Coordinates of C-alpha atoms in Angstrom, one line a residue:
M1 CA 98.4 41.6 108.0
A2 CA 98.2 37.4 107.6
T3 CA 97.1 34.8 110.7
V4 CA 99.7 33.8 113.0
E5 CA 99.3 30.7 111.7
L6 CA 101.2 31.8 108.9
Y7 CA 105.3 32.6 110.4
T8 CA 105.7 29.0 110.7
K9 CA 109.8 28.0 110.9
G10 CA 110.9 29.1 107.0
A11 CA 109.0 30.9 106.1
T12 CA 110.4 34.3 104.5
V13 CA 109.5 37.6 106.5
W14 CA 109.8 41.0 105.5
I15 CA 111.0 43.7 107.2
P16 CA 112.8 47.4 107.0
D17 CA 115.7 48.5 106.1
P18 CA 117.8 51.6 106.3
D19 CA 119.6 51.6 102.7
A20 CA 118.4 49.2 100.7
V21 CA 114.1 49.7 101.8
W22 CA 113.3 46.1 102.1
V23 CA 115.2 42.8 103.4
S24 CA 114.3 39.6 103.5
A25 CA 114.3 37.5 106.1
Q26 CA 114.0 33.0 106.8
I27 CA 111.8 32.9 110.1
L28 CA 114.4 30.3 112.6
E29 CA 111.7 28.8 114.6
T30 CA 108.0 28.8 114.5
Y31 CA 106.7 32.4 116.1
R32 CA 104.0 31.3 119.7
A33 CA 101.5 33.8 121.0
E34 CA 103.2 33.5 124.3
D35 CA 106.4 34.1 122.0
Q36 CA 108.1 38.2 122.8
H37 CA 110.6 37.6 119.5
L38 CA 110.9 35.9 116.1
L39 CA 113.9 34.6 115.1
L40 CA 115.6 35.2 112.2
L41 CA 117.7 34.0 109.9
L42 CA 118.9 37.8 107.9
N43 CA 120.4 37.6 104.0
D44 CA 124.5 38.4 105.0
G45 CA 123.8 34.4 107.2
R46 CA 123.4 36.6 110.8
E47 CA 120.6 35.6 113.1
A48 CA 117.9 38.3 115.0
R49 CA 115.4 38.5 117.0
L50 CA 113.1 40.9 116.0
P51 CA 110.8 42.4 118.9
A52 CA 107.0 40.5 118.4
A53 CA 105.4 40.5 121.5
A54 CA 102.5 41.1 119.9
P55 CA 100.8 39.5 116.3
G56 CA 101.0 43.5 115.2
E57 CA 104.4 43.8 115.6
L58 CA 105.0 41.0 113.4
P59 CA 106.3 41.5 109.6
L60 CA 105.0 41.0 106.8
L61 CA 104.7 37.8 105.0
G62 CA 106.5 36.8 101.4
N63 CA 105.6 34.6 98.6
P64 CA 106.1 31.8 98.0
A65 CA 109.5 31.4 95.6
I66 CA 107.5 30.2 92.8
L67 CA 105.2 33.3 92.8
E68 CA 109.1 35.9 92.3
G69 CA 108.8 37.4 89.1
A70 CA 104.8 37.5 87.9
N71 CA 104.2 39.0 85.0
D72 CA 100.4 40.7 87.1
L73 CA 100.6 41.7 90.2
T74 CA 97.6 40.1 91.2
A75 CA 98.3 37.6 90.7
L76 CA 100.6 37.9 93.8
S77 CA 99.3 35.8 96.7
L78 CA 99.8 38.5 99.8
L79 CA 99.7 42.0 97.2
H80 CA 102.0 44.7 100.0
E81 CA 104.8 47.5 99.3
P82 CA 108.2 45.0 99.8
A83 CA 106.3 42.1 97.1
V84 CA 105.6 44.3 94.6
L85 CA 108.9 46.4 95.0
H86 CA 111.1 42.5 95.2
N87 CA 109.0 41.9 91.8
L88 CA 109.4 44.8 89.8
R89 CA 112.4 44.4 91.0
V90 CA 113.3 41.0 89.9
R91 CA 111.6 41.4 86.5
F92 CA 114.2 44.3 85.2
L93 CA 117.1 42.3 86.6
D94 CA 116.7 39.3 86.8
Y95 CA 114.0 39.1 83.2
G96 CA 115.2 42.7 81.9
S97 CA 111.4 43.4 81.4
I98 CA 110.5 46.8 82.0
Y99 CA 106.6 45.9 82.4
T100 CA 104.8 44.1 84.2
Y101 CA 100.9 44.5 84.5
C102 CA 98.5 44.8 88.0
G103 CA 95.4 44.1 86.1
I104 CA 94.5 46.6 83.0
V105 CA 97.1 48.9 85.0
L106 CA 100.6 48.8 83.4
V107 CA 103.8 49.3 85.5
A108 CA 106.7 51.2 83.4
I109 CA 109.9 51.2 85.5
N110 CA 113.0 53.4 83.6
P111 CA 115.9 51.7 82.3
Y112 CA 117.6 55.2 81.1
D113 CA 118.6 52.9 78.4
Q114 CA 117.5 51.8 74.7
L115 CA 116.1 48.8 74.1
P116 CA 115.0 47.1 71.7
V117 CA 111.4 46.4 72.4
Y118 CA 109.8 48.3 69.7
G119 CA 110.7 47.8 66.6
K120 CA 108.2 47.7 63.4
E121 CA 108.2 43.2 64.6
V122 CA 107.3 43.7 67.8
I123 CA 103.8 46.0 66.7
D124 CA 103.8 43.0 63.9
A125 CA 103.8 41.0 67.3
Y126 CA 101.5 43.2 70.1
S127 CA 98.6 43.4 66.6
G128 CA 95.6 42.2 66.9
Q129 CA 96.5 40.1 70.3
D130 CA 94.7 39.6 72.8
M131 CA 96.3 41.4 76.8
T132 CA 96.8 38.0 78.8
D133 CA 98.1 36.4 75.3
M134 CA 101.0 38.4 74.8
E135 CA 104.3 39.5 77.9
P136 CA 103.5 43.1 79.5
H137 CA 103.8 46.2 77.1
I138 CA 103.2 49.4 76.0
F139 CA 101.9 48.1 73.5
S140 CA 99.3 45.7 74.6
V141 CA 97.8 48.4 76.4
A142 CA 97.5 50.6 73.3
E143 CA 96.3 47.3 71.2
E144 CA 93.6 46.8 73.7
A145 CA 92.3 50.9 73.1
Y146 CA 92.3 49.9 69.2
R147 CA 90.3 47.0 69.8
T148 CA 87.7 48.4 72.2
M149 CA 87.6 51.9 70.2
T150 CA 87.8 49.7 66.3
R151 CA 85.6 47.1 67.8
E152 CA 82.6 49.4 70.1
E153 CA 82.5 52.2 68.1
E154 CA 83.6 54.1 71.4
N155 CA 86.3 56.6 72.1
Q156 CA 89.1 55.4 74.0
S157 CA 91.9 56.7 76.8
I158 CA 94.5 56.1 77.7
V159 CA 96.2 57.6 80.7
I160 CA 100.2 57.9 81.4
S161 CA 101.2 58.9 84.6
G162 CA 104.4 59.7 87.2
E163 CA 106.6 61.6 89.3
S164 CA 109.5 63.1 87.7
G165 CA 111.9 61.6 84.9
S166 CA 109.8 58.5 84.5
G167 CA 109.7 58.1 81.4
K168 CA 105.9 59.2 80.2
T169 CA 107.1 61.1 77.1
V170 CA 107.9 57.8 76.4
S171 CA 106.3 56.2 77.1
A172 CA 103.5 58.2 75.4
K173 CA 106.0 59.1 72.0
F174 CA 105.9 55.0 71.4
T175 CA 102.5 54.4 72.1
L176 CA 101.3 56.7 69.9
R177 CA 104.1 55.4 67.1
Y178 CA 101.5 51.8 67.7
L179 CA 98.6 53.1 67.0
A180 CA 100.1 55.5 63.7
V181 CA 101.3 51.8 62.6
V182 CA 98.0 50.0 63.0
G183 CA 95.8 52.5 62.3
G184 CA 97.7 52.6 58.6
A185 CA 99.4 56.2 59.6
S186 CA 102.8 55.6 58.7
E187 CA 103.2 55.8 55.1
Q188 CA 101.0 58.3 54.5
T189 CA 100.1 60.7 56.3
S190 CA 103.0 60.6 59.2
V191 CA 100.9 61.2 62.2
E192 CA 103.4 60.7 64.9
E193 CA 106.3 62.9 63.8
R194 CA 103.9 65.7 62.8
V195 CA 103.0 64.9 66.6
L196 CA 106.0 64.4 68.5
A197 CA 108.1 67.7 66.4
S198 CA 105.8 69.9 68.2
N199 CA 107.6 68.6 71.5
P200 CA 110.8 70.6 71.6
V201 CA 108.5 74.4 70.5
M202 CA 106.1 72.5 74.0
E203 CA 108.9 71.5 76.4
S204 CA 110.6 74.5 75.8
I205 CA 107.9 76.1 76.8
G206 CA 106.3 74.1 79.2
N207 CA 109.8 71.9 80.8
A208 CA 111.8 73.4 83.5
K209 CA 114.5 72.3 85.4
T210 CA 113.8 70.1 89.0
T211 CA 115.6 68.3 91.7
R212 CA 114.2 65.6 90.3
N213 CA 114.5 66.5 86.2
D214 CA 116.8 68.5 84.7
N215 CA 113.7 68.1 81.0
S216 CA 110.0 68.3 84.0
S217 CA 107.4 68.4 82.0
R218 CA 105.0 70.7 85.3
F219 CA 102.3 71.1 81.9
G220 CA 100.0 68.3 81.4
K221 CA 99.3 66.8 78.2
Y222 CA 95.7 66.0 76.1
I223 CA 96.6 64.2 73.1
E224 CA 93.3 63.3 71.6
I225 CA 94.2 61.5 67.9
G226 CA 90.8 60.6 64.7
F227 CA 90.4 57.4 63.2
G228 CA 88.0 57.0 60.7
A229 CA 84.6 54.7 60.2
T230 CA 87.4 51.5 59.5
G231 CA 90.6 52.6 62.2
E232 CA 92.7 54.5 60.1
M233 CA 94.2 57.8 61.7
L234 CA 92.8 60.5 60.3
G235 CA 94.8 63.0 63.0
A236 CA 95.8 64.0 66.5
N237 CA 95.5 67.4 68.4
M238 CA 97.5 68.2 71.3
R239 CA 96.3 70.3 74.2
T240 CA 98.1 71.7 77.4
Y241 CA 96.6 72.1 81.4
L242 CA 96.7 72.4 84.4
M243 CA 100.9 74.7 83.9
E244 CA 102.6 75.5 86.7
K245 CA 102.3 79.2 87.2
S246 CA 104.3 79.8 90.0
R247 CA 107.3 79.2 88.6
V248 CA 107.4 81.9 86.1
V249 CA 107.2 84.5 90.1
F250 CA 109.2 81.7 91.9
Q251 CA 112.0 78.9 91.8
A252 CA 112.4 75.9 94.6
P253 CA 116.2 76.3 95.4
S254 CA 118.0 73.7 93.0
E255 CA 115.6 74.8 90.4
R256 CA 114.6 76.7 87.2
N257 CA 112.0 79.0 85.4
Y258 CA 110.7 77.1 82.4
H259 CA 113.5 76.9 79.6
V260 CA 112.3 79.8 77.0
F261 CA 112.6 82.1 79.9
Y262 CA 117.2 81.4 79.4
Q263 CA 116.3 81.3 75.9
L264 CA 114.8 84.4 75.7
C265 CA 117.6 85.4 77.5
A266 CA 120.1 84.5 75.4
S267 CA 118.8 85.7 72.1
R268 CA 118.5 89.7 74.0
A269 CA 121.0 90.8 70.7
L270 CA 119.0 89.9 68.6
P271 CA 116.4 92.5 66.3
E272 CA 114.1 92.0 66.9
M273 CA 114.6 91.0 71.0
R274 CA 116.5 94.7 72.1
A275 CA 113.0 96.2 72.7
L276 CA 111.9 93.1 74.9
R277 CA 115.2 95.2 77.0
L278 CA 116.1 92.0 78.3
E279 CA 119.6 90.8 80.6
D280 CA 122.0 88.4 80.4
R281 CA 120.9 84.8 81.3
D282 CA 124.2 84.8 83.2
M283 CA 122.9 82.9 86.7
N284 CA 125.9 85.1 88.9
S285 CA 123.9 88.1 87.6
P286 CA 121.5 89.7 89.6
A287 CA 118.3 89.7 87.4
M288 CA 119.4 85.7 87.2
R289 CA 118.8 85.9 90.6
R290 CA 115.6 87.6 91.1
W291 CA 114.1 85.4 89.4
D292 CA 116.2 82.1 90.3
Q293 CA 115.1 83.4 93.4
G294 CA 111.3 84.6 92.5

């Protein structure tokens, strides 16, 4: 919590909102220790008195306007939830950027749309450049790992994590694409295409419908890429781990089993499938109700 002296007239604060989560407001009167309320001007032009009988009840302060849209969250004077969310929102809506740094971490917002920021010309622009010299991008992270690997001759790891539907698979795909191009594999061994070609099979076996995503990975992927002495990409090996085995016998309401289960049921009439004696995959059949309800 910032000191009381910073709650002066004209300063901005963040207050909770049931719809927008956080909204900003401007302080109309400098707060004093003996005050019981903080007088605020809301975004819609209304005035409001926020109870603040003690310094611990004061709302979170906003960052100076000059820091809005910073491409690195660590550059913000105040780093808290509303400040982070607002900065990401400004970069996404006002600047059209889905990427923001937080130190060495890259924060990505899924735009749920195809963006023209992954072409060969963009790869060429980031190749050989330092992270600090370029706008935040998944290619910059891949370039940093590649350069460190070739310079120090040590293994590097890129960890891609996020909630269901956040775009992890797409981020991994573009990382592979970048490494394949800078590693000279795109015209030679097509390592990227071969690795990505296994995705449909892996997703059939390891993906399922959740309340957040119709095609959610229920397992982790570890992709190990091999490079030669001069930095050329030689091959890749993909492994899975942390498979959600409990989903086979139990699914939460509005969720489903792994895709492969329904695909097997749909293929029950094929000669090689008849021995399994599978039933109709119709969701209304007794068998499917038993499977989907555990």
